Short mmCIF file of C-alpha atoms in Angstrom, two decimals:
data_model
loop_
_atom_site.label_atom_id
_atom_site.label_comp_id
_atom_site.label_asym_id
_atom_site.label_seq_id
_atom_site.Cartn_x
_atom_site.Cartn_y
_atom_site.Cartn_z
CA ASP G 1 -18.21 -7.22 -7.08
CA ALA G 2 -15.23 -9.25 -6.09
CA GLY G 3 -12.32 -7.33 -4.79
CA VAL G 4 -8.70 -8.22 -5.01
CA THR G 5 -8.14 -11.81 -3.82
CA GLN G 6 -4.83 -13.28 -2.67
CA SER G 7 -3.68 -16.74 -1.77
CA PRO G 8 -2.39 -18.30 0.55
CA THR G 9 -3.13 -16.09 3.41
CA HIS G 10 -0.45 -17.41 5.47
CA LEU G 11 2.49 -19.70 4.94
CA ILE G 12 5.75 -20.70 6.52
CA LYS G 13 8.93 -21.55 4.54
CA THR G 14 12.60 -22.24 5.39
CA ARG G 15 15.66 -20.48 4.23
CA GLY G 16 16.53 -21.31 0.69
CA GLN G 17 13.08 -22.49 -0.30
CA GLN G 18 10.89 -21.02 -3.04
CA VAL G 19 7.48 -19.51 -2.76
CA THR G 20 4.78 -18.57 -5.12
CA LEU G 21 2.05 -16.15 -4.15
CA ARG G 22 -1.12 -15.50 -6.13
CA CYS G 23 -3.51 -12.58 -6.86
CA SER G 24 -6.62 -12.07 -8.71
CA PRO G 25 -7.38 -8.51 -9.50
CA LYS G 26 -10.62 -6.63 -8.78
CA SER G 27 -13.32 -7.11 -11.53
CA GLY G 28 -12.51 -4.62 -14.34
CA HIS G 29 -8.85 -4.14 -13.41
CA ASP G 30 -6.09 -5.15 -15.71
CA THR G 31 -2.99 -4.08 -13.79
CA VAL G 32 -1.46 -5.80 -10.89
CA SER G 33 1.26 -4.28 -8.43
CA TRP G 34 2.90 -6.10 -5.65
CA TYR G 35 4.31 -4.59 -2.41
CA GLN G 36 6.28 -5.89 0.46
CA GLN G 37 5.39 -4.79 3.91
CA ALA G 38 7.81 -5.62 6.74
CA LEU G 39 6.59 -5.49 10.26
CA GLY G 40 5.97 -1.97 11.39
CA GLN G 41 6.88 -0.44 7.98
CA GLY G 42 5.03 0.97 5.08
CA PRO G 43 4.59 -1.15 1.95
CA GLN G 44 7.50 -1.09 -0.52
CA PHE G 45 6.97 -1.41 -4.21
CA ILE G 46 8.28 -4.63 -5.77
CA PHE G 47 6.88 -4.40 -9.39
CA GLN G 48 3.94 -3.83 -11.69
CA TYR G 49 2.40 -6.03 -14.35
CA TYR G 50 0.37 -4.79 -17.26
CA GLU G 51 -0.45 -6.58 -20.44
CA GLU G 52 1.45 -9.59 -19.24
CA GLU G 53 4.66 -7.68 -18.94
CA GLU G 54 6.63 -6.24 -16.09
CA ARG G 55 6.30 -2.41 -16.51
CA GLN G 56 8.19 -1.05 -13.59
CA ARG G 57 10.30 -2.54 -10.85
CA GLY G 58 11.44 -1.43 -7.35
CA ASN G 59 14.60 -2.00 -5.66
CA PHE G 60 14.36 -5.69 -5.26
CA PRO G 61 16.80 -8.49 -6.25
CA ASP G 62 16.23 -10.79 -9.17
CA ARG G 63 15.16 -13.36 -6.68
CA PHE G 64 11.82 -11.58 -6.99
CA SER G 65 10.00 -12.34 -10.08
CA GLY G 66 6.38 -12.36 -11.45
CA HIS G 67 4.01 -13.14 -14.04
CA GLN G 68 0.72 -12.06 -15.30
CA PHE G 69 -1.77 -14.22 -17.05
CA PRO G 70 -4.18 -13.50 -19.91
CA ASN G 71 -7.12 -13.23 -17.33
CA TYR G 72 -4.96 -10.46 -15.54
CA SER G 73 -4.25 -12.66 -12.43
CA SER G 74 -0.70 -12.47 -11.25
CA GLU G 75 1.88 -14.54 -9.32
CA LEU G 76 4.84 -13.47 -7.35
CA ASN G 77 7.76 -15.78 -6.99
CA VAL G 78 10.68 -15.60 -4.61
CA ASN G 79 13.58 -17.87 -4.86
CA ALA G 80 16.26 -18.72 -2.34
CA LEU G 81 14.30 -17.31 0.62
CA LEU G 82 16.12 -15.34 3.24
CA LEU G 83 14.99 -14.58 6.81
CA GLY G 84 14.48 -10.95 5.68
CA ASP G 85 11.78 -11.90 3.23
CA SER G 86 9.47 -12.53 6.03
CA ALA G 87 6.74 -10.07 5.50
CA LEU G 88 3.07 -9.35 4.47
CA TYR G 89 2.95 -9.38 0.55
CA LEU G 90 0.28 -7.10 -0.83
CA CYS G 91 -1.28 -7.23 -4.23
CA ALA G 92 -3.00 -4.17 -5.50
CA SER G 93 -5.06 -3.79 -8.77
CA SER G 94 -5.82 -0.85 -10.90
CA LEU G 95 -6.78 0.03 -14.41
CA GLY G 96 -5.05 0.99 -17.56
CA GLY G 97 -1.32 0.29 -16.72
CA GLY G 98 -1.28 3.14 -14.14
CA ALA G 99 -1.63 3.49 -10.47
CA ASN G 100 -4.18 6.15 -10.13
CA VAL G 101 -6.46 4.39 -7.69
CA LEU G 102 -5.13 1.13 -6.19
CA THR G 103 -7.30 -1.52 -4.67
CA PHE G 104 -5.50 -3.73 -2.19
CA GLY G 105 -5.93 -7.43 -1.33
CA ALA G 106 -5.81 -8.72 2.30
CA GLY G 107 -2.21 -9.90 1.76
CA SER G 108 -0.22 -13.13 2.18
CA ARG G 109 1.80 -13.41 5.30
CA LEU G 110 5.14 -15.15 4.69
CA THR G 111 7.25 -16.27 7.65
CA VAL G 112 10.75 -17.75 6.72
CA LEU G 113 12.40 -19.78 9.41
CA LYS S 1 15.17 9.86 -2.79
CA GLN S 2 11.49 9.62 -2.65
CA GLU S 3 10.53 9.93 1.01
CA VAL S 4 7.21 9.96 2.83
CA THR S 5 7.26 10.72 6.51
CA GLN S 6 4.31 10.32 8.89
CA ILE S 7 4.15 12.09 12.25
CA PRO S 8 3.40 10.95 14.87
CA ALA S 9 4.35 7.41 14.77
CA ALA S 10 1.76 6.59 17.37
CA LEU S 11 -1.18 8.35 19.00
CA SER S 12 -3.53 7.66 21.84
CA VAL S 13 -6.47 9.76 22.47
CA PRO S 14 -9.73 9.51 24.41
CA GLU S 15 -13.00 8.76 22.40
CA GLY S 16 -14.59 11.87 21.08
CA GLU S 17 -11.36 13.86 20.43
CA ASN S 18 -10.69 15.45 17.04
CA LEU S 19 -7.31 14.62 15.76
CA VAL S 20 -4.85 15.37 12.95
CA LEU S 21 -2.37 12.96 11.36
CA ASN S 22 0.41 14.38 9.43
CA CYS S 23 2.14 13.29 6.15
CA SER S 24 5.05 14.89 4.50
CA PHE S 25 6.75 14.10 1.11
CA THR S 26 9.98 15.30 -0.40
CA ASP S 27 9.03 15.20 -4.07
CA SER S 28 6.41 17.83 -5.36
CA ALA S 29 5.98 15.84 -8.52
CA ILE S 30 2.89 14.30 -7.35
CA TYR S 31 0.00 12.67 -9.22
CA ASN S 32 -2.16 12.18 -6.27
CA LEU S 33 -2.10 11.36 -2.54
CA GLN S 34 -4.13 8.53 -1.02
CA TRP S 35 -4.75 7.81 2.82
CA PHE S 36 -5.28 4.25 3.81
CA ARG S 37 -6.36 2.49 7.01
CA GLN S 38 -4.86 -0.92 8.05
CA ASP S 39 -6.07 -3.12 10.85
CA PRO S 40 -3.64 -5.40 12.45
CA GLY S 41 -2.42 -8.08 10.03
CA LYS S 42 -4.72 -7.06 7.40
CA GLY S 43 -4.52 -5.42 3.97
CA LEU S 44 -5.15 -1.66 3.10
CA THR S 45 -8.46 -0.03 2.82
CA SER S 46 -8.58 3.24 0.91
CA LEU S 47 -10.03 6.08 2.85
CA LEU S 48 -9.51 9.20 0.69
CA LEU S 49 -7.92 10.09 -2.63
CA ILE S 50 -6.76 13.58 -3.42
CA GLN S 51 -5.80 14.23 -6.99
CA SER S 52 -2.93 16.67 -7.53
CA SER S 53 -5.33 19.32 -8.81
CA GLN S 54 -7.44 19.23 -5.56
CA ARG S 55 -6.83 20.64 -2.10
CA GLU S 56 -8.91 18.48 0.01
CA GLN S 57 -11.39 15.62 0.15
CA THR S 58 -14.07 14.69 2.74
CA SER S 59 -15.71 11.47 3.52
CA GLY S 60 -17.89 11.38 6.73
CA ARG S 61 -15.79 12.24 9.81
CA LEU S 62 -12.74 12.25 7.69
CA ASN S 63 -11.08 15.24 5.92
CA ALA S 64 -7.81 15.03 3.99
CA SER S 65 -6.06 17.97 2.61
CA LEU S 66 -3.14 18.38 0.32
CA ASP S 67 -0.59 21.22 0.04
CA LYS S 68 1.90 20.35 -2.77
CA SER S 69 3.97 23.44 -2.50
CA SER S 70 4.90 22.56 1.18
CA GLY S 71 4.80 18.83 0.52
CA ARG S 72 2.45 18.03 3.16
CA SER S 73 -1.11 16.25 3.62
CA THR S 74 -3.12 15.97 6.82
CA LEU S 75 -5.87 13.70 7.72
CA TYR S 76 -8.42 15.07 10.13
CA ILE S 77 -10.64 12.74 12.06
CA ALA S 78 -13.57 14.34 13.81
CA ALA S 79 -15.17 12.81 16.92
CA SER S 80 -12.89 9.82 17.13
CA GLN S 81 -14.46 6.38 18.04
CA PRO S 82 -12.78 3.19 19.40
CA GLY S 83 -13.32 1.66 16.00
CA ASP S 84 -11.21 4.16 14.41
CA SER S 85 -8.16 2.49 16.13
CA ALA S 86 -5.91 1.21 13.33
CA THR S 87 -2.66 2.25 11.44
CA TYR S 88 -3.19 5.09 8.93
CA LEU S 89 -0.91 5.14 6.07
CA CYS S 90 -0.37 7.98 3.40
CA ALA S 91 0.84 7.30 -0.04
CA ARG S 92 2.18 9.62 -2.58
CA ARG S 93 1.58 8.42 -6.14
CA GLY S 94 4.82 8.56 -8.34
CA PHE S 95 4.79 7.24 -11.83
CA ASN S 96 2.94 3.96 -11.89
CA LYS S 97 3.75 3.28 -8.00
CA PHE S 98 3.02 4.56 -4.71
CA TYR S 99 5.48 5.61 -2.12
CA PHE S 100 4.09 4.86 1.49
CA GLY S 101 4.99 6.31 4.97
CA SER S 102 5.54 4.03 7.81
CA GLY S 103 2.13 4.98 9.16
CA THR S 104 0.57 6.50 12.43
CA LYS S 105 -0.83 3.81 14.75
CA LEU S 106 -3.84 5.40 16.28
CA ASN S 107 -5.50 4.07 19.54
CA VAL S 108 -8.92 5.64 20.52
CA LYS S 109 -9.69 4.70 24.09
CA PRO S 110 -13.27 4.25 25.27
#
């Protein structure tokens, strides 16, 4: 039973560039949430996608956007990268539009130079 | 403001000790509370989930308790082992999202 898979695992970008991160949820899950984890901090909620719509959003600027596809996979896009966007980006999947039990992927480590 | 606080931030113990990690939260409107383990540079592995109607959950050497009235949860690790070394995060579930603490970094010395 495949868990949550994320790609790429590591990437390096420069300020001002754009990045796209990808996530495939656990088999049977239909809801994807994205979290940002800065070094030494706990994950911070970015947004959640269910039925191909953004259902809830955390305190992140519009530079952060996402998409969910009919197969439930999801993308996180970040435009105009800042140094402060350097973090581990975690995708979590769950079932039914809620967040009762989250299954996390291994994350995508983004470094912005 | 939704806050989750974990104490201590770091803990170093000799192998075999029993230990307690603490988590406190400011909002008693809780759906559930989940404890996670995170190894360096890795994702989160769920350890225990306590529903709001429950008081505790146990899995092997781990026991987690929840006291909604005081806004506290504890993770008890019995007979610690070097393989338990990791960062432990607690997360309070609000509506459709989790609020995480900053974690307790545990080092179990052989």
